[in-house]
JSON list of C-alpha atoms in Angstrom, two decimals:
[
{"chain": "A", "resi": 45, "resn": "UNK", "atom": "CA", "xyz": [17.42, -66.71, -22.07]},
{"chain": "A", "resi": 46, "resn": "UNK", "atom": "CA", "xyz": [19.82, -69.91, -19.96]},
{"chain": "A", "resi": 47, "resn": "UNK", "atom": "CA", "xyz": [21.67, -66.55, -18.79]},
{"chain": "A", "resi": 48, "resn": "UNK", "atom": "CA", "xyz": [19.66, -65.17, -16.81]},
{"chain": "A", "resi": 49, "resn": "UNK", "atom": "CA", "xyz": [19.11, -65.12, -12.95]},
{"chain": "A", "resi": 50, "resn": "UNK", "atom": "CA", "xyz": [15.52, -66.40, -12.85]},
{"chain": "A", "resi": 51, "resn": "UNK", "atom": "CA", "xyz": [16.77, -69.18, -15.26]},
{"chain": "A", "resi": 52, "resn": "UNK", "atom": "CA", "xyz": [19.75, -70.41, -12.87]},
{"chain": "A", "resi": 53, "resn": "UNK", "atom": "CA", "xyz": [17.24, -70.14, -10.16]},
{"chain": "A", "resi": 54, "resn": "UNK", "atom": "CA", "xyz": [14.73, -72.62, -12.05]},
{"chain": "A", "resi": 55, "resn": "UNK", "atom": "CA", "xyz": [17.78, -74.35, -13.07]},
{"chain": "A", "resi": 56, "resn": "UNK", "atom": "CA", "xyz": [19.08, -74.62, -9.87]},
{"chain": "A", "resi": 57, "resn": "UNK", "atom": "CA", "xyz": [16.12, -75.24, -8.01]},
{"chain": "A", "resi": 58, "resn": "UNK", "atom": "CA", "xyz": [15.81, -79.01, -10.14]},
{"chain": "A", "resi": 59, "resn": "UNK", "atom": "CA", "xyz": [19.00, -80.19, -8.08]},
{"chain": "A", "resi": 60, "resn": "UNK", "atom": "CA", "xyz": [17.37, -79.50, -5.20]},
{"chain": "A", "resi": 61, "resn": "UNK", "atom": "CA", "xyz": [13.96, -81.22, -6.65]},
{"chain": "A", "resi": 62, "resn": "UNK", "atom": "CA", "xyz": [16.07, -84.30, -7.78]},
{"chain": "A", "resi": 63, "resn": "UNK", "atom": "CA", "xyz": [18.44, -83.93, -4.83]},
{"chain": "A", "resi": 64, "resn": "UNK", "atom": "CA", "xyz": [15.46, -84.39, -2.15]},
{"chain": "A", "resi": 65, "resn": "UNK", "atom": "CA", "xyz": [13.53, -87.34, -4.55]},
{"chain": "A", "resi": 66, "resn": "UNK", "atom": "CA", "xyz": [17.22, -89.20, -4.08]},
{"chain": "A", "resi": 67, "resn": "UNK", "atom": "CA", "xyz": [17.24, -88.86, -0.68]},
{"chain": "A", "resi": 68, "resn": "UNK", "atom": "CA", "xyz": [13.73, -90.72, -0.17]},
{"chain": "A", "resi": 69, "resn": "UNK", "atom": "CA", "xyz": [15.07, -93.58, -2.24]},
{"chain": "A", "resi": 70, "resn": "UNK", "atom": "CA", "xyz": [18.82, -93.45, -0.50]},
{"chain": "A", "resi": 71, "resn": "UNK", "atom": "CA", "xyz": [20.26, -92.94, -3.40]},
{"chain": "A", "resi": 72, "resn": "UNK", "atom": "CA", "xyz": [23.88, -90.43, -3.17]},
{"chain": "A", "resi": 73, "resn": "UNK", "atom": "CA", "xyz": [23.76, -88.62, -6.38]},
{"chain": "A", "resi": 74, "resn": "UNK", "atom": "CA", "xyz": [27.66, -88.23, -7.50]},
{"chain": "A", "resi": 75, "resn": "UNK", "atom": "CA", "xyz": [27.33, -85.38, -10.17]},
{"chain": "A", "resi": 76, "resn": "UNK", "atom": "CA", "xyz": [25.23, -83.48, -12.27]},
{"chain": "A", "resi": 77, "resn": "UNK", "atom": "CA", "xyz": [25.41, -83.54, -15.97]},
{"chain": "A", "resi": 78, "resn": "UNK", "atom": "CA", "xyz": [23.73, -80.53, -17.79]},
{"chain": "A", "resi": 79, "resn": "UNK", "atom": "CA", "xyz": [22.84, -80.49, -22.21]},
{"chain": "A", "resi": 80, "resn": "UNK", "atom": "CA", "xyz": [24.48, -77.60, -23.19]},
{"chain": "A", "resi": 81, "resn": "UNK", "atom": "CA", "xyz": [24.68, -75.72, -27.07]},
{"chain": "A", "resi": 82, "resn": "UNK", "atom": "CA", "xyz": [27.86, -76.08, -27.57]},
{"chain": "A", "resi": 83, "resn": "UNK", "atom": "CA", "xyz": [30.97, -77.75, -26.84]},
{"chain": "A", "resi": 84, "resn": "UNK", "atom": "CA", "xyz": [32.25, -76.31, -23.46]},
{"chain": "A", "resi": 85, "resn": "UNK", "atom": "CA", "xyz": [35.34, -75.14, -22.45]},
{"chain": "A", "resi": 86, "resn": "UNK", "atom": "CA", "xyz": [37.12, -78.46, -20.53]},
{"chain": "A", "resi": 87, "resn": "UNK", "atom": "CA", "xyz": [38.39, -76.01, -18.10]},
{"chain": "A", "resi": 88, "resn": "UNK", "atom": "CA", "xyz": [35.98, -73.03, -16.96]},
{"chain": "A", "resi": 89, "resn": "UNK", "atom": "CA", "xyz": [32.51, -74.83, -18.88]},
{"chain": "A", "resi": 90, "resn": "UNK", "atom": "CA", "xyz": [31.78, -72.39, -20.73]},
{"chain": "A", "resi": 91, "resn": "UNK", "atom": "CA", "xyz": [30.30, -72.38, -24.03]},
{"chain": "A", "resi": 92, "resn": "UNK", "atom": "CA", "xyz": [29.35, -69.98, -26.89]},
{"chain": "A", "resi": 93, "resn": "UNK", "atom": "CA", "xyz": [25.62, -68.84, -25.32]},
{"chain": "A", "resi": 94, "resn": "UNK", "atom": "CA", "xyz": [26.74, -70.92, -21.82]},
{"chain": "A", "resi": 95, "resn": "UNK", "atom": "CA", "xyz": [28.50, -68.89, -19.02]},
{"chain": "A", "resi": 96, "resn": "UNK", "atom": "CA", "xyz": [30.84, -69.68, -16.15]},
{"chain": "A", "resi": 97, "resn": "UNK", "atom": "CA", "xyz": [27.40, -68.90, -13.85]},
{"chain": "A", "resi": 98, "resn": "UNK", "atom": "CA", "xyz": [25.99, -72.44, -14.60]},
{"chain": "A", "resi": 99, "resn": "UNK", "atom": "CA", "xyz": [29.07, -74.25, -13.40]},
{"chain": "A", "resi": 100, "resn": "UNK", "atom": "CA", "xyz": [28.97, -72.39, -10.62]},
{"chain": "A", "resi": 101, "resn": "UNK", "atom": "CA", "xyz": [25.53, -72.44, -9.70]},
{"chain": "A", "resi": 102, "resn": "UNK", "atom": "CA", "xyz": [25.68, -76.56, -10.26]},
{"chain": "A", "resi": 103, "resn": "UNK", "atom": "CA", "xyz": [28.27, -75.98, -7.69]},
{"chain": "A", "resi": 104, "resn": "UNK", "atom": "CA", "xyz": [26.36, -74.51, -5.16]},
{"chain": "A", "resi": 105, "resn": "UNK", "atom": "CA", "xyz": [27.08, -76.06, -1.42]},
{"chain": "A", "resi": 106, "resn": "UNK", "atom": "CA", "xyz": [25.22, -79.33, -1.14]},
{"chain": "A", "resi": 107, "resn": "UNK", "atom": "CA", "xyz": [25.04, -79.84, -4.80]},
{"chain": "A", "resi": 108, "resn": "UNK", "atom": "CA", "xyz": [26.87, -83.37, -6.17]},
{"chain": "A", "resi": 109, "resn": "UNK", "atom": "CA", "xyz": [30.73, -82.32, -6.64]},
{"chain": "A", "resi": 110, "resn": "UNK", "atom": "CA", "xyz": [30.67, -83.25, -9.81]},
{"chain": "A", "resi": 111, "resn": "UNK", "atom": "CA", "xyz": [29.26, -81.14, -12.73]},
{"chain": "A", "resi": 112, "resn": "UNK", "atom": "CA", "xyz": [29.56, -82.35, -16.40]},
{"chain": "A", "resi": 113, "resn": "UNK", "atom": "CA", "xyz": [28.85, -79.70, -19.75]},
{"chain": "A", "resi": 114, "resn": "UNK", "atom": "CA", "xyz": [28.25, -81.53, -22.81]},
{"chain": "A", "resi": 115, "resn": "UNK", "atom": "CA", "xyz": [25.98, -81.62, -25.84]},
{"chain": "A", "resi": 116, "resn": "UNK", "atom": "CA", "xyz": [22.91, -82.89, -25.73]},
{"chain": "A", "resi": 117, "resn": "UNK", "atom": "CA", "xyz": [23.79, -85.36, -28.89]},
{"chain": "A", "resi": 118, "resn": "UNK", "atom": "CA", "xyz": [26.51, -86.68, -26.99]},
{"chain": "A", "resi": 119, "resn": "UNK", "atom": "CA", "xyz": [24.82, -88.05, -24.13]},
{"chain": "A", "resi": 120, "resn": "UNK", "atom": "CA", "xyz": [22.10, -89.45, -26.27]},
{"chain": "A", "resi": 121, "resn": "UNK", "atom": "CA", "xyz": [24.61, -91.16, -28.59]},
{"chain": "A", "resi": 122, "resn": "UNK", "atom": "CA", "xyz": [26.43, -92.54, -25.55]},
{"chain": "A", "resi": 123, "resn": "UNK", "atom": "CA", "xyz": [23.72, -93.56, -23.35]},
{"chain": "A", "resi": 124, "resn": "UNK", "atom": "CA", "xyz": [23.32, -95.92, -26.66]},
{"chain": "A", "resi": 125, "resn": "UNK", "atom": "CA", "xyz": [26.12, -97.90, -24.82]},
{"chain": "A", "resi": 126, "resn": "UNK", "atom": "CA", "xyz": [24.48, -100.12, -22.57]},
{"chain": "A", "resi": 127, "resn": "UNK", "atom": "CA", "xyz": [23.82, -102.59, -25.75]},
{"chain": "A", "resi": 128, "resn": "UNK", "atom": "CA", "xyz": [25.57, -105.96, -26.58]},
{"chain": "A", "resi": 129, "resn": "UNK", "atom": "CA", "xyz": [28.78, -104.84, -27.67]},
{"chain": "A", "resi": 130, "resn": "UNK", "atom": "CA", "xyz": [29.34, -101.79, -26.64]},
{"chain": "A", "resi": 131, "resn": "UNK", "atom": "CA", "xyz": [32.60, -101.51, -27.93]},
{"chain": "A", "resi": 132, "resn": "UNK", "atom": "CA", "xyz": [31.31, -101.42, -31.94]},
{"chain": "A", "resi": 133, "resn": "UNK", "atom": "CA", "xyz": [31.18, -97.94, -32.93]},
{"chain": "A", "resi": 134, "resn": "UNK", "atom": "CA", "xyz": [27.98, -96.27, -34.73]},
{"chain": "A", "resi": 135, "resn": "UNK", "atom": "CA", "xyz": [26.39, -93.11, -35.99]},
{"chain": "A", "resi": 136, "resn": "UNK", "atom": "CA", "xyz": [24.04, -91.42, -33.86]},
{"chain": "A", "resi": 137, "resn": "UNK", "atom": "CA", "xyz": [21.58, -89.02, -36.01]},
{"chain": "A", "resi": 138, "resn": "UNK", "atom": "CA", "xyz": [19.05, -86.64, -34.90]},
{"chain": "A", "resi": 139, "resn": "UNK", "atom": "CA", "xyz": [17.55, -83.57, -36.48]},
{"chain": "A", "resi": 140, "resn": "UNK", "atom": "CA", "xyz": [15.04, -81.42, -33.86]},
{"chain": "A", "resi": 141, "resn": "UNK", "atom": "CA", "xyz": [16.70, -78.21, -35.24]},
{"chain": "A", "resi": 142, "resn": "UNK", "atom": "CA", "xyz": [19.75, -78.83, -37.85]},
{"chain": "A", "resi": 143, "resn": "UNK", "atom": "CA", "xyz": [20.81, -82.72, -37.95]},
{"chain": "A", "resi": 144, "resn": "UNK", "atom": "CA", "xyz": [22.99, -83.49, -34.99]},
{"chain": "A", "resi": 145, "resn": "UNK", "atom": "CA", "xyz": [25.03, -86.43, -34.64]},
{"chain": "A", "resi": 146, "resn": "UNK", "atom": "CA", "xyz": [27.07, -88.24, -32.22]},
{"chain": "A", "resi": 147, "resn": "UNK", "atom": "CA", "xyz": [29.61, -90.64, -33.68]},
{"chain": "A", "resi": 148, "resn": "UNK", "atom": "CA", "xyz": [30.86, -93.68, -31.38]},
{"chain": "A", "resi": 149, "resn": "UNK", "atom": "CA", "xyz": [34.11, -95.74, -32.86]},
{"chain": "A", "resi": 150, "resn": "UNK", "atom": "CA", "xyz": [35.11, -99.12, -30.63]},
{"chain": "A", "resi": 151, "resn": "UNK", "atom": "CA", "xyz": [32.76, -97.75, -27.54]},
{"chain": "A", "resi": 152, "resn": "UNK", "atom": "CA", "xyz": [34.94, -94.43, -27.55]},
{"chain": "A", "resi": 153, "resn": "UNK", "atom": "CA", "xyz": [32.49, -90.76, -28.21]},
{"chain": "A", "resi": 154, "resn": "UNK", "atom": "CA", "xyz": [34.75, -89.14, -31.55]},
{"chain": "A", "resi": 155, "resn": "UNK", "atom": "CA", "xyz": [34.23, -85.38, -30.11]},
{"chain": "A", "resi": 156, "resn": "UNK", "atom": "CA", "xyz": [36.87, -83.80, -32.51]},
{"chain": "A", "resi": 157, "resn": "UNK", "atom": "CA", "xyz": [39.50, -80.85, -32.20]},
{"chain": "A", "resi": 158, "resn": "UNK", "atom": "CA", "xyz": [37.78, -78.40, -31.39]},
{"chain": "A", "resi": 159, "resn": "UNK", "atom": "CA", "xyz": [34.12, -80.81, -29.98]},
{"chain": "A", "resi": 160, "resn": "UNK", "atom": "CA", "xyz": [32.76, -80.63, -33.02]},
{"chain": "A", "resi": 161, "resn": "UNK", "atom": "CA", "xyz": [32.91, -84.06, -34.19]},
{"chain": "A", "resi": 162, "resn": "UNK", "atom": "CA", "xyz": [30.93, -85.30, -36.68]},
{"chain": "A", "resi": 163, "resn": "UNK", "atom": "CA", "xyz": [28.88, -82.52, -37.93]},
{"chain": "A", "resi": 164, "resn": "UNK", "atom": "CA", "xyz": [27.08, -83.43, -40.87]},
{"chain": "A", "resi": 165, "resn": "UNK", "atom": "CA", "xyz": [24.02, -81.23, -41.23]},
{"chain": "A", "resi": 166, "resn": "UNK", "atom": "CA", "xyz": [26.10, -78.74, -43.65]},
{"chain": "A", "resi": 167, "resn": "UNK", "atom": "CA", "xyz": [26.79, -81.88, -46.17]},
{"chain": "A", "resi": 168, "resn": "UNK", "atom": "CA", "xyz": [25.71, -82.01, -49.11]},
{"chain": "A", "resi": 169, "resn": "UNK", "atom": "CA", "xyz": [22.89, -83.46, -49.96]},
{"chain": "A", "resi": 170, "resn": "UNK", "atom": "CA", "xyz": [20.92, -81.87, -52.76]},
{"chain": "A", "resi": 171, "resn": "UNK", "atom": "CA", "xyz": [22.46, -79.71, -55.22]},
{"chain": "A", "resi": 172, "resn": "UNK", "atom": "CA", "xyz": [19.43, -78.44, -56.38]},
{"chain": "A", "resi": 173, "resn": "UNK", "atom": "CA", "xyz": [18.35, -78.40, -52.94]},
{"chain": "A", "resi": 174, "resn": "UNK", "atom": "CA", "xyz": [17.27, -74.73, -50.73]},
{"chain": "A", "resi": 175, "resn": "UNK", "atom": "CA", "xyz": [19.84, -72.03, -49.84]},
{"chain": "A", "resi": 176, "resn": "UNK", "atom": "CA", "xyz": [21.06, -72.87, -46.32]},
{"chain": "A", "resi": 177, "resn": "UNK", "atom": "CA", "xyz": [22.58, -69.87, -43.64]},
{"chain": "A", "resi": 178, "resn": "UNK", "atom": "CA", "xyz": [25.62, -71.52, -43.78]},
{"chain": "A", "resi": 179, "resn": "UNK", "atom": "CA", "xyz": [26.23, -69.77, -47.85]},
{"chain": "A", "resi": 180, "resn": "UNK", "atom": "CA", "xyz": [25.74, -73.39, -49.29]},
{"chain": "A", "resi": 181, "resn": "UNK", "atom": "CA", "xyz": [22.65, -75.04, -51.42]},
{"chain": "A", "resi": 182, "resn": "UNK", "atom": "CA", "xyz": [21.17, -78.16, -50.35]},
{"chain": "A", "resi": 183, "resn": "UNK", "atom": "CA", "xyz": [22.94, -78.64, -47.14]},
{"chain": "A", "resi": 184, "resn": "UNK", "atom": "CA", "xyz": [20.45, -81.62, -45.28]},
{"chain": "A", "resi": 185, "resn": "UNK", "atom": "CA", "xyz": [19.73, -79.50, -42.72]},
{"chain": "A", "resi": 186, "resn": "UNK", "atom": "CA", "xyz": [17.56, -78.01, -45.78]},
{"chain": "A", "resi": 187, "resn": "UNK", "atom": "CA", "xyz": [16.48, -81.04, -46.80]},
{"chain": "A", "resi": 188, "resn": "UNK", "atom": "CA", "xyz": [15.74, -83.73, -43.77]},
{"chain": "A", "resi": 189, "resn": "UNK", "atom": "CA", "xyz": [16.16, -81.71, -40.37]},
{"chain": "A", "resi": 190, "resn": "UNK", "atom": "CA", "xyz": [13.06, -81.61, -38.84]},
{"chain": "A", "resi": 191, "resn": "UNK", "atom": "CA", "xyz": [12.26, -77.46, -39.47]},
{"chain": "A", "resi": 192, "resn": "UNK", "atom": "CA", "xyz": [12.42, -78.49, -43.05]},
{"chain": "A", "resi": 193, "resn": "UNK", "atom": "CA", "xyz": [10.19, -81.56, -42.55]},
{"chain": "A", "resi": 194, "resn": "UNK", "atom": "CA", "xyz": [7.93, -79.21, -41.50]},
{"chain": "A", "resi": 195, "resn": "UNK", "atom": "CA", "xyz": [7.62, -76.86, -44.55]},
{"chain": "A", "resi": 196, "resn": "UNK", "atom": "CA", "xyz": [7.95, -78.85, -46.44]},
{"chain": "A", "resi": 197, "resn": "UNK", "atom": "CA", "xyz": [4.33, -80.92, -45.09]},
{"chain": "A", "resi": 198, "resn": "UNK", "atom": "CA", "xyz": [2.77, -77.38, -44.50]},
{"chain": "A", "resi": 199, "resn": "UNK", "atom": "CA", "xyz": [3.08, -77.26, -40.92]},
{"chain": "A", "resi": 200, "resn": "UNK", "atom": "CA", "xyz": [5.34, -75.12, -40.14]},
{"chain": "A", "resi": 201, "resn": "UNK", "atom": "CA", "xyz": [3.06, -72.70, -39.25]},
{"chain": "A", "resi": 202, "resn": "UNK", "atom": "CA", "xyz": [0.56, -74.43, -37.06]},
{"chain": "A", "resi": 203, "resn": "UNK", "atom": "CA", "xyz": [0.15, -74.18, -33.39]},
{"chain": "A", "resi": 204, "resn": "UNK", "atom": "CA", "xyz": [-0.86, -77.76, -32.47]},
{"chain": "A", "resi": 205, "resn": "UNK", "atom": "CA", "xyz": [-2.88, -77.97, -29.40]},
{"chain": "A", "resi": 206, "resn": "UNK", "atom": "CA", "xyz": [-2.78, -80.49, -27.00]},
{"chain": "A", "resi": 207, "resn": "UNK", "atom": "CA", "xyz": [0.15, -82.04, -29.58]},
{"chain": "A", "resi": 208, "resn": "UNK", "atom": "CA", "xyz": [2.94, -82.29, -30.88]},
{"chain": "A", "resi": 209, "resn": "UNK", "atom": "CA", "xyz": [4.06, -81.10, -34.42]},
{"chain": "A", "resi": 210, "resn": "UNK", "atom": "CA", "xyz": [6.49, -84.71, -34.91]},
{"chain": "A", "resi": 211, "resn": "UNK", "atom": "CA", "xyz": [1.77, -86.48, -34.39]},
{"chain": "A", "resi": 212, "resn": "UNK", "atom": "CA", "xyz": [0.43, -84.12, -36.95]},
{"chain": "A", "resi": 213, "resn": "UNK", "atom": "CA", "xyz": [3.36, -85.43, -39.35]},
{"chain": "A", "resi": 214, "resn": "UNK", "atom": "CA", "xyz": [2.95, -89.05, -38.11]},
{"chain": "A", "resi": 215, "resn": "UNK", "atom": "CA", "xyz": [-1.16, -87.97, -39.15]},
{"chain": "A", "resi": 216, "resn": "UNK", "atom": "CA", "xyz": [-1.28, -86.96, -41.73]},
{"chain": "A", "resi": 217, "resn": "UNK", "atom": "CA", "xyz": [2.06, -89.60, -43.42]},
{"chain": "A", "resi": 218, "resn": "UNK", "atom": "CA", "xyz": [-0.71, -92.14, -41.92]},
{"chain": "A", "resi": 219, "resn": "UNK", "atom": "CA", "xyz": [-3.41, -90.11, -43.88]},
{"chain": "A", "resi": 220, "resn": "UNK", "atom": "CA", "xyz": [-1.91, -90.65, -47.12]},
{"chain": "A", "resi": 221, "resn": "UNK", "atom": "CA", "xyz": [-1.00, -86.06, -47.51]},
{"chain": "A", "resi": 222, "resn": "UNK", "atom": "CA", "xyz": [0.62, -86.16, -50.52]},
{"chain": "A", "resi": 223, "resn": "UNK", "atom": "CA", "xyz": [2.96, -82.85, -49.18]},
{"chain": "A", "resi": 224, "resn": "UNK", "atom": "CA", "xyz": [3.30, -85.11, -45.70]},
{"chain": "A", "resi": 225, "resn": "UNK", "atom": "CA", "xyz": [5.02, -87.93, -47.41]},
{"chain": "A", "resi": 226, "resn": "UNK", "atom": "CA", "xyz": [7.21, -85.79, -50.21]},
{"chain": "A", "resi": 227, "resn": "UNK", "atom": "CA", "xyz": [8.07, -84.24, -47.10]},
{"chain": "A", "resi": 228, "resn": "UNK", "atom": "CA", "xyz": [9.41, -87.26, -44.95]},
{"chain": "A", "resi": 229, "resn": "UNK", "atom": "CA", "xyz": [10.43, -89.56, -48.41]},
{"chain": "A", "resi": 230, "resn": "UNK", "atom": "CA", "xyz": [12.49, -86.40, -49.11]},
{"chain": "A", "resi": 231, "resn": "UNK", "atom": "CA", "xyz": [14.41, -86.05, -45.77]},
{"chain": "A", "resi": 232, "resn": "UNK", "atom": "CA", "xyz": [14.83, -90.29, -45.64]},
{"chain": "A", "resi": 233, "resn": "UNK", "atom": "CA", "xyz": [16.43, -89.72, -49.32]},
{"chain": "A", "resi": 234, "resn": "UNK", "atom": "CA", "xyz": [19.13, -87.23, -48.38]},
{"chain": "A", "resi": 235, "resn": "UNK", "atom": "CA", "xyz": [19.24, -88.35, -44.98]},
{"chain": "A", "resi": 236, "resn": "UNK", "atom": "CA", "xyz": [20.39, -91.81, -47.03]},
{"chain": "A", "resi": 237, "resn": "UNK", "atom": "CA", "xyz": [23.12, -90.01, -49.20]},
{"chain": "A", "resi": 238, "resn": "UNK", "atom": "CA", "xyz": [24.91, -89.08, -46.93]},
{"chain": "A", "resi": 239, "resn": "UNK", "atom": "CA", "xyz": [24.32, -91.74, -44.20]},
{"chain": "A", "resi": 240, "resn": "UNK", "atom": "CA", "xyz": [26.06, -94.46, -46.71]},
{"chain": "A", "resi": 241, "resn": "UNK", "atom": "CA", "xyz": [28.66, -91.54, -46.97]},
{"chain": "A", "resi": 242, "resn": "UNK", "atom": "CA", "xyz": [30.32, -92.07, -43.57]},
{"chain": "A", "resi": 243, "resn": "UNK", "atom": "CA", "xyz": [29.14, -96.12, -43.39]},
{"chain": "A", "resi": 244, "resn": "UNK", "atom": "CA", "xyz": [31.49, -95.73, -46.71]},
{"chain": "A", "resi": 245, "resn": "UNK", "atom": "CA", "xyz": [33.71, -93.41, -45.32]},
{"chain": "A", "resi": 246, "resn": "UNK", "atom": "CA", "xyz": [34.07, -94.64, -41.36]},
{"chain": "A", "resi": 247, "resn": "UNK", "atom": "CA", "xyz": [32.77, -98.57, -41.49]},
{"chain": "A", "resi": 248, "resn": "UNK", "atom": "CA", "xyz": [30.24, -98.31, -38.79]},
{"chain": "A", "resi": 249, "resn": "UNK", "atom": "CA", "xyz": [28.64, -101.76, -36.95]},
{"chain": "A", "resi": 250, "resn": "UNK", "atom": "CA", "xyz": [25.13, -98.99, -37.04]},
{"chain": "A", "resi": 251, "resn": "UNK", "atom": "CA", "xyz": [23.53, -95.96, -37.14]},
{"chain": "A", "resi": 252, "resn": "UNK", "atom": "CA", "xyz": [20.87, -94.76, -34.64]},
{"chain": "A", "resi": 253, "resn": "UNK", "atom": "CA", "xyz": [18.36, -93.32, -35.05]},
{"chain": "A", "resi": 254, "resn": "UNK", "atom": "CA", "xyz": [17.10, -90.84, -32.00]},
{"chain": "A", "resi": 255, "resn": "UNK", "atom": "CA", "xyz": [14.83, -87.85, -31.44]},
{"chain": "A", "resi": 256, "resn": "UNK", "atom": "CA", "xyz": [12.76, -87.03, -33.94]},
{"chain": "A", "resi": 257, "resn": "UNK", "atom": "CA", "xyz": [14.38, -89.58, -36.73]},
{"chain": "A", "resi": 258, "resn": "UNK", "atom": "CA", "xyz": [13.09, -92.10, -34.41]},
{"chain": "A", "resi": 259, "resn": "UNK", "atom": "CA", "xyz": [9.56, -92.03, -34.26]},
{"chain": "A", "resi": 260, "resn": "UNK", "atom": "CA", "xyz": [9.69, -90.76, -38.27]},
{"chain": "A", "resi": 261, "resn": "UNK", "atom": "CA", "xyz": [11.93, -94.28, -38.78]},
{"chain": "A", "resi": 262, "resn": "UNK", "atom": "CA", "xyz": [8.57, -96.09, -40.30]},
{"chain": "A", "resi": 263, "resn": "UNK", "atom": "CA", "xyz": [8.59, -93.69, -43.51]},
{"chain": "A", "resi": 264, "resn": "UNK", "atom": "CA", "xyz": [12.68, -92.10, -42.80]},
{"chain": "A", "resi": 265, "resn": "UNK", "atom": "CA", "xyz": [13.89, -95.42, -43.45]}
]
C-alpha cells in the first residue's frame, strides 16, 4: 500500500540515501521526481491513488525543495529527449501492465486536457479479440499488453525462480515454442495496427519501444 505509514517511511529513507550519496560526490540535488499511477493534480499533488501525504513526505526539512510527481510513462518518454534533433516528435510505448504511451510533439510532452493524453491501450486492435474490462472487445491492451502476451505464451501462472518473466518468454521464443512465437507475433501485429493509425494521423518522426517492448523488439517489430 503506497499510502501506508511504512511505505511513506521507506520512501523517505530512499530520499535520505540518495542525499547521502550526492553529498559524498559533492552534488547539490535540486528536486525529487516520483512516478505515480495517474496524473497528479498540479496544485495538491494528489492522484486517485496517491494522497497528499506523499507530497508532505517528500517536502520534509532538509529534502530538495522541488517535488515533481507524474506518470511513469511520461518520465520515460521525456528521457528520450536527449537524442540528436530533440525537437522532433515521437511516440513512446510500453506495455508492462497495460499499453501506456507518451506523445512528444516538437520536443513538448502532450498531456491532454486531464493528464491522460495518448491513452492507446483501449484503441481497437482486433474485433474478434477477448473482452476488455472496459466492456469492449479487442482493445490493444488485450492483444499486445504484456499480461496478454504471458497468457498467450502459457506463462501467466509461472513463477520464475531467479529469472524475469520476460526472460522466460524470450527463452521460449528462441527455442521456437509455437505458443510463445504466436504470442509475440500477435502482439506485434496488433501494436502495428494501432501505431500505424497514430503515425498516419500525427505524422510522427519515430516510435520508441520501451520497457518490455524494448526486450521483445526483435520479434515485435
